[in-house]
mmCIF file of C-alpha atoms in Angstrom:
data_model
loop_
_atom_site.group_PDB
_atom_site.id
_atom_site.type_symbol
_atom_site.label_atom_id
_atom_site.label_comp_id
_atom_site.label_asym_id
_atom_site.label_seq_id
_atom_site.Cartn_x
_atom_site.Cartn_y
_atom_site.Cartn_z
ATOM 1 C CA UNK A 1 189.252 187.820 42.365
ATOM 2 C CA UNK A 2 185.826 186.515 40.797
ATOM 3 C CA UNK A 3 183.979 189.328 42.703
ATOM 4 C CA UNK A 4 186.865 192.317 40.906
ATOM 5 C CA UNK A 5 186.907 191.329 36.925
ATOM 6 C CA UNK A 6 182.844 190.228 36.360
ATOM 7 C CA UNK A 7 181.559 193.905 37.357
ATOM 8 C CA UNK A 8 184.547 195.109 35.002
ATOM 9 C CA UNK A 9 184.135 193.352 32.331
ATOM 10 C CA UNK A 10 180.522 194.112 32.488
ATOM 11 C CA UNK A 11 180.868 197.817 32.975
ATOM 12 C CA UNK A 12 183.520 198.120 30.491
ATOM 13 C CA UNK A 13 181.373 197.247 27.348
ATOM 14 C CA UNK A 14 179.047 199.678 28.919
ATOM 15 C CA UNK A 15 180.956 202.636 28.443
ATOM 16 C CA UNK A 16 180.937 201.854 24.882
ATOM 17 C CA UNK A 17 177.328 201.388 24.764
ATOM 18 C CA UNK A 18 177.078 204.740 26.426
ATOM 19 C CA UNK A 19 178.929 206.250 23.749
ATOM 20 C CA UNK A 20 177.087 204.728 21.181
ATOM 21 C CA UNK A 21 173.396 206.009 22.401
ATOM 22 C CA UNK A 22 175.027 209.407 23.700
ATOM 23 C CA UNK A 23 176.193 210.271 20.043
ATOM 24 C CA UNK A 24 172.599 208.834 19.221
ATOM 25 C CA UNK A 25 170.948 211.449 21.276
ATOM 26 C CA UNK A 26 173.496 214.636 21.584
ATOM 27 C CA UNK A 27 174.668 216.930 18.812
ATOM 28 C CA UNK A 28 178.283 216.763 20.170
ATOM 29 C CA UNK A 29 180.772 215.898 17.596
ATOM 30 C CA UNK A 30 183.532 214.133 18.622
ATOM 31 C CA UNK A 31 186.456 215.557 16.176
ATOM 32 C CA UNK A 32 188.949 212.487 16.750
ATOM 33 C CA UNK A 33 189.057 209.059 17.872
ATOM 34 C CA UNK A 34 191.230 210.267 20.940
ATOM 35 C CA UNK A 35 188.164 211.843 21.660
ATOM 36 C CA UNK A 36 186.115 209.285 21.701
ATOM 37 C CA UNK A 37 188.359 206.841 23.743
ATOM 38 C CA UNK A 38 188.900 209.179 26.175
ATOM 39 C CA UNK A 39 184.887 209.483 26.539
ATOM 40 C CA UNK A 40 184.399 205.731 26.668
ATOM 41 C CA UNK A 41 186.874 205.162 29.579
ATOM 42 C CA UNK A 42 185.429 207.755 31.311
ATOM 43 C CA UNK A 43 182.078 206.760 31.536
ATOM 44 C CA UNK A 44 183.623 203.082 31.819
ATOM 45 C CA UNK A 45 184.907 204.591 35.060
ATOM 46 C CA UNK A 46 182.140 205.975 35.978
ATOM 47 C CA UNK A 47 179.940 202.924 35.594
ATOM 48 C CA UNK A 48 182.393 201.156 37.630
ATOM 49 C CA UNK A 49 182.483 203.851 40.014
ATOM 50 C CA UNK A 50 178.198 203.839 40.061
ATOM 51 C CA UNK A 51 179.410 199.688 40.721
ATOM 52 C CA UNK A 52 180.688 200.480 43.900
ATOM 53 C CA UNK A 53 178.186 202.473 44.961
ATOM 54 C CA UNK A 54 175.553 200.099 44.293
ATOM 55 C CA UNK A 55 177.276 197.186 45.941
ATOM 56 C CA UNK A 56 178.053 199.236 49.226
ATOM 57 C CA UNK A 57 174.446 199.773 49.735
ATOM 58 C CA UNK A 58 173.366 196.387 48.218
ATOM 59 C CA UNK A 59 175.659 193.586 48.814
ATOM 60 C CA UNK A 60 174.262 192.114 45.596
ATOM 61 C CA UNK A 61 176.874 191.443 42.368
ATOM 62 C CA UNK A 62 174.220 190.786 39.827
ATOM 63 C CA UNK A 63 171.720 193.508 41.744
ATOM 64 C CA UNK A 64 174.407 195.496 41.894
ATOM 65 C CA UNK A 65 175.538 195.672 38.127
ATOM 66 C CA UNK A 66 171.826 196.074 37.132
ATOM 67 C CA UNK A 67 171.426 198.757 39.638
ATOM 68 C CA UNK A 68 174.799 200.753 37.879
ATOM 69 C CA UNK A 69 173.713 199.910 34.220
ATOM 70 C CA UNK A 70 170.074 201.510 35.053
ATOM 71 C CA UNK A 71 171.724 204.825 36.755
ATOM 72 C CA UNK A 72 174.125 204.568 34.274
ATOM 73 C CA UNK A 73 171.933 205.287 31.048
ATOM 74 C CA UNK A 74 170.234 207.878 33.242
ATOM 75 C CA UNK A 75 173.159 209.533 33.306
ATOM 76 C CA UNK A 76 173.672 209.404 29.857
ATOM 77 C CA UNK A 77 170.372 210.575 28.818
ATOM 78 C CA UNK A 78 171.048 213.465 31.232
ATOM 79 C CA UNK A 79 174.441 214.208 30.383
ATOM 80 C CA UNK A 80 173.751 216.187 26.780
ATOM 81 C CA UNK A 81 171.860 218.577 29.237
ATOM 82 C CA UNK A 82 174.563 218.677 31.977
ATOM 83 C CA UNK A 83 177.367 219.555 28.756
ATOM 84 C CA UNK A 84 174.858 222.568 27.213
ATOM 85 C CA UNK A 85 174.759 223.829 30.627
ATOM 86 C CA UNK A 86 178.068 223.442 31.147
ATOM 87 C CA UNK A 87 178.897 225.371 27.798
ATOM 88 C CA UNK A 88 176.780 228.132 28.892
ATOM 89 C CA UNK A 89 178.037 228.625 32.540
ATOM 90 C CA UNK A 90 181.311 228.651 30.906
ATOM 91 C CA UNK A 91 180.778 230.907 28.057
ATOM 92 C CA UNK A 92 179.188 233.589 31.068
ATOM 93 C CA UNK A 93 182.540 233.262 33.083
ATOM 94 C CA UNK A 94 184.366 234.342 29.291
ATOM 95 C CA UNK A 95 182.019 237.233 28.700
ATOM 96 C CA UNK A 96 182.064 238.347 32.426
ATOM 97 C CA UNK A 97 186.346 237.921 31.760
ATOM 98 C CA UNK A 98 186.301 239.648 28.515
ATOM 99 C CA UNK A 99 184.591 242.394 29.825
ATOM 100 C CA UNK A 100 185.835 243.055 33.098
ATOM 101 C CA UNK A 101 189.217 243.387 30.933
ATOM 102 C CA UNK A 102 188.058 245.884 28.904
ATOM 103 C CA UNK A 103 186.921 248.003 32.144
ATOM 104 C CA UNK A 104 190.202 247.408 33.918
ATOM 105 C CA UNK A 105 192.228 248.788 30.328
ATOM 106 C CA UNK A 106 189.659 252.118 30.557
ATOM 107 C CA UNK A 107 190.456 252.754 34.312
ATOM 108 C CA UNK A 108 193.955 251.972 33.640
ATOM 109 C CA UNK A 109 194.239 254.499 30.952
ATOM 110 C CA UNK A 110 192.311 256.769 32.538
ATOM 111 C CA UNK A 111 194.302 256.631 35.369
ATOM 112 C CA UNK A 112 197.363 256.635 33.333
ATOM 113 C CA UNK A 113 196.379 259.744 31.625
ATOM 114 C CA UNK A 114 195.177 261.432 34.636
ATOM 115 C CA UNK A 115 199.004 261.232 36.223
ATOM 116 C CA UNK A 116 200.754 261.930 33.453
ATOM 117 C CA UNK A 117 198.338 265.376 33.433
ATOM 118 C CA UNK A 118 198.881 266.258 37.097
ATOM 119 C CA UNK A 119 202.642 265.467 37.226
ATOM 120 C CA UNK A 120 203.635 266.658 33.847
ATOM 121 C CA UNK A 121 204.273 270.594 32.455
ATOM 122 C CA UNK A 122 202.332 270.009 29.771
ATOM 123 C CA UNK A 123 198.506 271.212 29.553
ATOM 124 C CA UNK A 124 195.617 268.766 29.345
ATOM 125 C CA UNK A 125 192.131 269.750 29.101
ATOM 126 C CA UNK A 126 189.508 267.862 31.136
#
């Protein structure tokens, strides 16, 4: 029981450590406190998840937890990189959306109008 709630007690003031220097580092506002809670037990998780990791390979508690706080703040030094891209992959997949709509709407119409033409009494010039 020893071995379960020292790595998580630990790891759990690291996630607000994290927070603290990614805020330091990034230009990402966070808007509300939900916000920022949410982002603190996340990257608790994730240094407990790093935990595990390290302790699979090493065996080690204290190596262990020193081995997850170091890959830990790499992460976060990474991670305002990782969101930018992250921003711009998803704004790509919005313009690509956006206009792949507004092609479908033309070849709709177009197809639209060109029915209406053939099947119709009515002239329509081309």
């Amino acid at each position: 029981m020893n071995e379960l709630i020292q790595p998580i007690l630990a790891l759990g003031g690291l996630g607000y450590v994290n927070y603290i220097f990614y805020d330091r580092i990034s230009d990402r506002n966070f808007g509300t406190n939900t916000d920022r809670k949410f982002f603190i037990g996340a990257m608790s998780s994730i240094n407990y998840f790093l935990y595990l990791i390290c302790y699979t390979f090493l065996g080690n508690l204290i190596v262990s937890v020193f081995c997850a706080v170091l890959l830990s703040f790499a992460l976060t030094i990474k991670l305002p990189e990782i969101v930018r891209l992250s921003f711009k992959f998803t704004n790509k997949i919005r313009n690509e959306k956006i206009w792949l709509n507004k092609f479908q709407k033309k070849f709709l119409i177009h197809h639209l109008v060109k029915i209406i033409c053939n099947g119709s009494l009515f002239f329509c010039a081309r």
